Tab-separated table of C-alpha atoms in Angstrom:
chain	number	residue	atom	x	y	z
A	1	UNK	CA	4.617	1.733	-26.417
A	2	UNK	CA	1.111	1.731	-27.608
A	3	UNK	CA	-2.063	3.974	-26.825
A	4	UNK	CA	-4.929	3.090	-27.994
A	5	UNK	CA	-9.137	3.811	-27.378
A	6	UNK	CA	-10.708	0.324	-26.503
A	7	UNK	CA	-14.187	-0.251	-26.125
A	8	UNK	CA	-15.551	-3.079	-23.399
A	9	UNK	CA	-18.441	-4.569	-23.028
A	10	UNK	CA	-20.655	-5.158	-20.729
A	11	UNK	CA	-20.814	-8.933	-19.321
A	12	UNK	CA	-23.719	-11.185	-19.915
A	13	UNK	CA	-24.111	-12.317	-16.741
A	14	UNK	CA	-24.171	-10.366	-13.509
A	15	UNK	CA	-21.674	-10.537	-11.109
A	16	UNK	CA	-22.509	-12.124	-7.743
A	17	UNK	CA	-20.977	-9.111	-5.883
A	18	UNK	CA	-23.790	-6.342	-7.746
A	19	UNK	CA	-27.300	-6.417	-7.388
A	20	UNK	CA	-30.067	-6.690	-10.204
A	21	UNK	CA	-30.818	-3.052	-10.472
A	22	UNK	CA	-26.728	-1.903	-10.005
A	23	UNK	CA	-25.962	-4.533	-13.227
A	24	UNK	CA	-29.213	-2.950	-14.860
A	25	UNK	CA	-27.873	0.716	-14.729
A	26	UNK	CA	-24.672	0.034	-16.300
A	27	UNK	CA	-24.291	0.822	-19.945
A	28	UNK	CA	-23.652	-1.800	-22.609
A	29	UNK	CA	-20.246	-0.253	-23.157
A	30	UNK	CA	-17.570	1.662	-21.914
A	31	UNK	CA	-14.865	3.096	-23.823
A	32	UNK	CA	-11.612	3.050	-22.253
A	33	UNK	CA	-7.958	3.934	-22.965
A	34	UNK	CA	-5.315	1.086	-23.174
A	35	UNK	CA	-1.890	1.636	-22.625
A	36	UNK	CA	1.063	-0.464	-23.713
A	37	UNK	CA	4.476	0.023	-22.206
A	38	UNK	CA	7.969	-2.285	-21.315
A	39	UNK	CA	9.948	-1.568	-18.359
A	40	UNK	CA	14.055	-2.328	-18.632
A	41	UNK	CA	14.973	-3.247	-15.802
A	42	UNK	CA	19.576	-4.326	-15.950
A	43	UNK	CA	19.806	-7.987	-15.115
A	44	UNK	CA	16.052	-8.546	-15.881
A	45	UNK	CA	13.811	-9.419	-18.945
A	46	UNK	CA	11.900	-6.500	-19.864
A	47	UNK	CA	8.168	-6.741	-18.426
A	48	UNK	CA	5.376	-5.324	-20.213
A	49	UNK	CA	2.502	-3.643	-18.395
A	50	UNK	CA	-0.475	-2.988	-19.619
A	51	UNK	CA	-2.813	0.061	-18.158
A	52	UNK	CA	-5.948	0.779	-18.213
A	53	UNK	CA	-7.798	3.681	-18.071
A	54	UNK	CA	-11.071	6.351	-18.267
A	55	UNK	CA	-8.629	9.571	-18.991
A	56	UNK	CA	-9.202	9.507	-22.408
A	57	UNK	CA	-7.464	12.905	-23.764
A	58	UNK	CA	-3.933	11.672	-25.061
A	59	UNK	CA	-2.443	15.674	-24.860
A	60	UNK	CA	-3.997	16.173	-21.131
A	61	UNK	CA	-2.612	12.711	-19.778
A	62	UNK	CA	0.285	11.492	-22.246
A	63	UNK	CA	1.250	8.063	-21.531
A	64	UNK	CA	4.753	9.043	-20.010
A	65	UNK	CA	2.840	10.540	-16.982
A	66	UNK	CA	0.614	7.652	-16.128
A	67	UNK	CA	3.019	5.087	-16.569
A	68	UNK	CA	5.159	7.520	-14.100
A	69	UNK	CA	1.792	7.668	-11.941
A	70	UNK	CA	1.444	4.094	-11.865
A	71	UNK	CA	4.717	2.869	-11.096
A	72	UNK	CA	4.585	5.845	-8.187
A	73	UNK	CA	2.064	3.526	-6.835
A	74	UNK	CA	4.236	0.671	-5.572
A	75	UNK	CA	5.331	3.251	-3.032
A	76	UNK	CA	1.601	4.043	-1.790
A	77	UNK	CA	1.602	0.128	-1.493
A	78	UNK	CA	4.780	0.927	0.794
A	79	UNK	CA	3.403	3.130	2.891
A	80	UNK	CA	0.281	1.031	3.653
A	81	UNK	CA	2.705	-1.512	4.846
A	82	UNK	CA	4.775	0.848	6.985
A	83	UNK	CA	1.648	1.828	8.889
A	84	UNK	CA	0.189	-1.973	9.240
A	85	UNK	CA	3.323	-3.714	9.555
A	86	UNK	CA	6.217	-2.013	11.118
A	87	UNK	CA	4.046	0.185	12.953
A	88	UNK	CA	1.961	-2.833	13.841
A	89	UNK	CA	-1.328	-1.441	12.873
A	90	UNK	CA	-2.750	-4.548	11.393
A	91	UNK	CA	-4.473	-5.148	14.363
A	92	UNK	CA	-6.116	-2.407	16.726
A	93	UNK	CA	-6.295	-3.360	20.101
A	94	UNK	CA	-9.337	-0.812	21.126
A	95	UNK	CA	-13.196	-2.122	21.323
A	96	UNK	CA	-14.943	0.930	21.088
A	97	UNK	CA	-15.327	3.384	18.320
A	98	UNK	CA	-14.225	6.113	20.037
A	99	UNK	CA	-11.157	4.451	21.491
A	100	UNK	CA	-10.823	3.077	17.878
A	101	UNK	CA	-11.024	6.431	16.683
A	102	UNK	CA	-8.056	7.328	19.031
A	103	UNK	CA	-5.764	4.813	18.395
A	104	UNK	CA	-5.938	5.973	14.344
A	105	UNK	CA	-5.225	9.196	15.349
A	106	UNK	CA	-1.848	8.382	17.271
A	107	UNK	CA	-1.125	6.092	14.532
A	108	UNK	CA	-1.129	9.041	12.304
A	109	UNK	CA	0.526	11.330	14.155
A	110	UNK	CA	3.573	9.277	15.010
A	111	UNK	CA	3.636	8.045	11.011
A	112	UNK	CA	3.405	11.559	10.591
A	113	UNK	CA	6.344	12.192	12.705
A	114	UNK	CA	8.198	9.300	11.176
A	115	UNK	CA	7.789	11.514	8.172
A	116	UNK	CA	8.947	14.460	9.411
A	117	UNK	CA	12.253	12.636	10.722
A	118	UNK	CA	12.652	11.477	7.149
A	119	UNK	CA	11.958	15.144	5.654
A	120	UNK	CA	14.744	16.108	7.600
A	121	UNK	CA	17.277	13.529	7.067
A	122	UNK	CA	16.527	13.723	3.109
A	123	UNK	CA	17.755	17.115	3.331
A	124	UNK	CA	20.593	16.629	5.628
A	125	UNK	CA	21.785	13.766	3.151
A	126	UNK	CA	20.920	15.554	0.198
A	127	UNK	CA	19.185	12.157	-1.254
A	128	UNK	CA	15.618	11.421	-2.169
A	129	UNK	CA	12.856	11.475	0.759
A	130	UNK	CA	11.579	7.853	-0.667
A	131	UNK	CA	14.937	6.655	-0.158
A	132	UNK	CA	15.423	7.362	3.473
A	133	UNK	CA	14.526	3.852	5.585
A	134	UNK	CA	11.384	4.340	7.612
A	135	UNK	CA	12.393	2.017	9.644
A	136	UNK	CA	15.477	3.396	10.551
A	137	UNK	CA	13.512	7.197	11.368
A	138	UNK	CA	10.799	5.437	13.534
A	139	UNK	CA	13.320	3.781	15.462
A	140	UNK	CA	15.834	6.785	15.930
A	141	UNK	CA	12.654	8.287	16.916
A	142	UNK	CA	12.083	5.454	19.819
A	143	UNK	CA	15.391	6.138	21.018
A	144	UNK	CA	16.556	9.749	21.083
A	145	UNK	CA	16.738	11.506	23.865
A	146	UNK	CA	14.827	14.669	24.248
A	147	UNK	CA	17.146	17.556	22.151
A	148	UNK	CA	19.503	15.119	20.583
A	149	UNK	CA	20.318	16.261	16.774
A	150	UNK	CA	19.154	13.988	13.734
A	151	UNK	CA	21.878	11.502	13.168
A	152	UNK	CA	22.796	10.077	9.443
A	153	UNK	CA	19.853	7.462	8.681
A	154	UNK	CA	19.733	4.468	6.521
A	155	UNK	CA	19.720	5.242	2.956
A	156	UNK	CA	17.922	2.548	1.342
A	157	UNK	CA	19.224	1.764	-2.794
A	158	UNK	CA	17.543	3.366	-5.384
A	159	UNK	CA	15.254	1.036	-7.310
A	160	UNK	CA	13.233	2.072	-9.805
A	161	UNK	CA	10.163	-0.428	-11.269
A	162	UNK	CA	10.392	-2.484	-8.484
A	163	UNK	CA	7.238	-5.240	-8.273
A	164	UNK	CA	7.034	-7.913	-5.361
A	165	UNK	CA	4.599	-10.300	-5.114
A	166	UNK	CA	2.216	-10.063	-2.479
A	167	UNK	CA	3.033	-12.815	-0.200
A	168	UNK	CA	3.875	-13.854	3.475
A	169	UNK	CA	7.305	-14.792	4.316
A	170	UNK	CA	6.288	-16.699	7.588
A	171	UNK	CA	3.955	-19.247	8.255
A	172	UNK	CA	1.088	-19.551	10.310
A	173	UNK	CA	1.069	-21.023	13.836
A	174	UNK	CA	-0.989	-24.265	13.869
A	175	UNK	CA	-3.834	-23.496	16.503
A	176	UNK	CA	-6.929	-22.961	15.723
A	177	UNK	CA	-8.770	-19.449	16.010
A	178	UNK	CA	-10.800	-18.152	18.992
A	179	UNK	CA	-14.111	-18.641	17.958
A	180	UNK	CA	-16.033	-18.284	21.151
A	181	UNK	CA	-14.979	-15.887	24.613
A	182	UNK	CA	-12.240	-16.747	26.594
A	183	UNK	CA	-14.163	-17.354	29.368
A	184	UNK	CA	-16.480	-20.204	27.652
A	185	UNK	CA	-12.682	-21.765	26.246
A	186	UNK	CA	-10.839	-21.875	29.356
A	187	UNK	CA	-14.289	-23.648	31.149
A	188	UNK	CA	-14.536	-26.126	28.151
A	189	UNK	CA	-10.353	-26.365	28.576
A	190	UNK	CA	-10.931	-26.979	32.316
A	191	UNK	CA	-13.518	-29.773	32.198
A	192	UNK	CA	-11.393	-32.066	29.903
C-alpha cells in the first residue's frame, strides 16, 4: 500500500469538451492524493488499484476507508442497473415532462419497495441486506397476494472485490433505427 501527495499538471492543450475561458480558469496545478493498494482475491492474481483523490488529510481519510469507499461503489453501479435493467427503466415510455416526471416517481417508489422487501428478508435471514437478490424481492413482490407473509428469498454469495467489465451479453437486432415518424415509414414502406 502506498499514499502519497502528487501534483498534476495542467494540459497544454484544451480539451475539446471545455471552452476557452473554462480551460483559462483552471490553475496550472492541482495537488492530489494517490493511493496504492492490491486486492487478494482466492483463485485470482492479486489486482492493484490505484485511487485518486482531492481528500488530502491522511488522519481524516486513512487509506483503509477509501479503498472500503471505493470498492462500496461497485454496488451503487448495482443498483443503477437494478433500476434500468430489471426494472426496465432504460427506456421511459412517457412524452411529456410531467408524465416523465411520473413515471420516475413510480419507479422509485416500487425500487423503494423492492427495498423494503429486502430490509425485511435480511433480517428474517439474519444475512447481509446487499446479499438478498433483488430480483428475487421484486418478483415475490409481483406475486403475493395481498397479506401473505415474506417468504425465504434468494441469498445471493458473498463476494467481496468483485469487478465486471462493462459489456453487453446480447447482440443487437440487425434493423436499422427509426429515424423519421411512423407515419412517413409505413407511407415510404407502402409505395415500394
Amino acid at each position: 500500500m502506498t499514499d502519497q501527495l502528487v501534483e498534476w499538471l495542467k494540459p497544454k492543450s484544451r480539451p475539446n469538451w471545455m471552452s476557452a475561458e473554462q480551460f483559462a480558469a483552471l490553475p496550472t496545478s492541482i495537488t492530489v492524493r494517490e493511493l496504492r493498494y492490491d486486492i487478494h482475491e482466492k483463485g485470482f492474481r492479486p489486482k492493484q488499484i490505484t485511487l485518486a483523490t482531492t481528500l488530502l488529510d491522511e488522519v481524516q481519510y486513512p487509506l483503509e476507508v477509501l479503498a472500503e469507499l471505493f470498492q462500496r461503489r461497485w454496488q451503487i453501479e448495482t443498483n443503477f442497473g437494478h433500476l434500468k435493467t430489471t426494472m426496465k427503466m432504460d427506456v421511459l415510455k412517457c412524452q411529456t415532462v410531467d408524465g416523465v416526471l411520473k413515471e420516475l416517481h413510480v419507479f422509485a417508489i416500487v425500487y423503494n419497495l423492492v427495498r423494503q422487501v429486502m430490509l425485511e428478508a435480511a433480517a428474517r435471514q439474519n444475512v447481509d441486506v446487499q446479499r438478498i437478490s433483488f430480483i428475487d424481492a421484486l418478483r415475490w413482490l409481483q406475486t403475493a397476494a395481498p397479506g401473505e407473509t415474506l417468504c425465504t428469498l434468494v441469498v445471493n454469495p458473498h463476494r467481496p472485490n468483485r469487478i465486471e467489465p462493462r459489456v453487453r451479453k446480447r447482440r443487437p437486432k440487425s434493423y436499422p433505427l427509426m429515424t423519421a415518424p411512423r407515419r412517413q415509414l409505413q407511407k415510404k414502406l407502402a409505395q415500394q
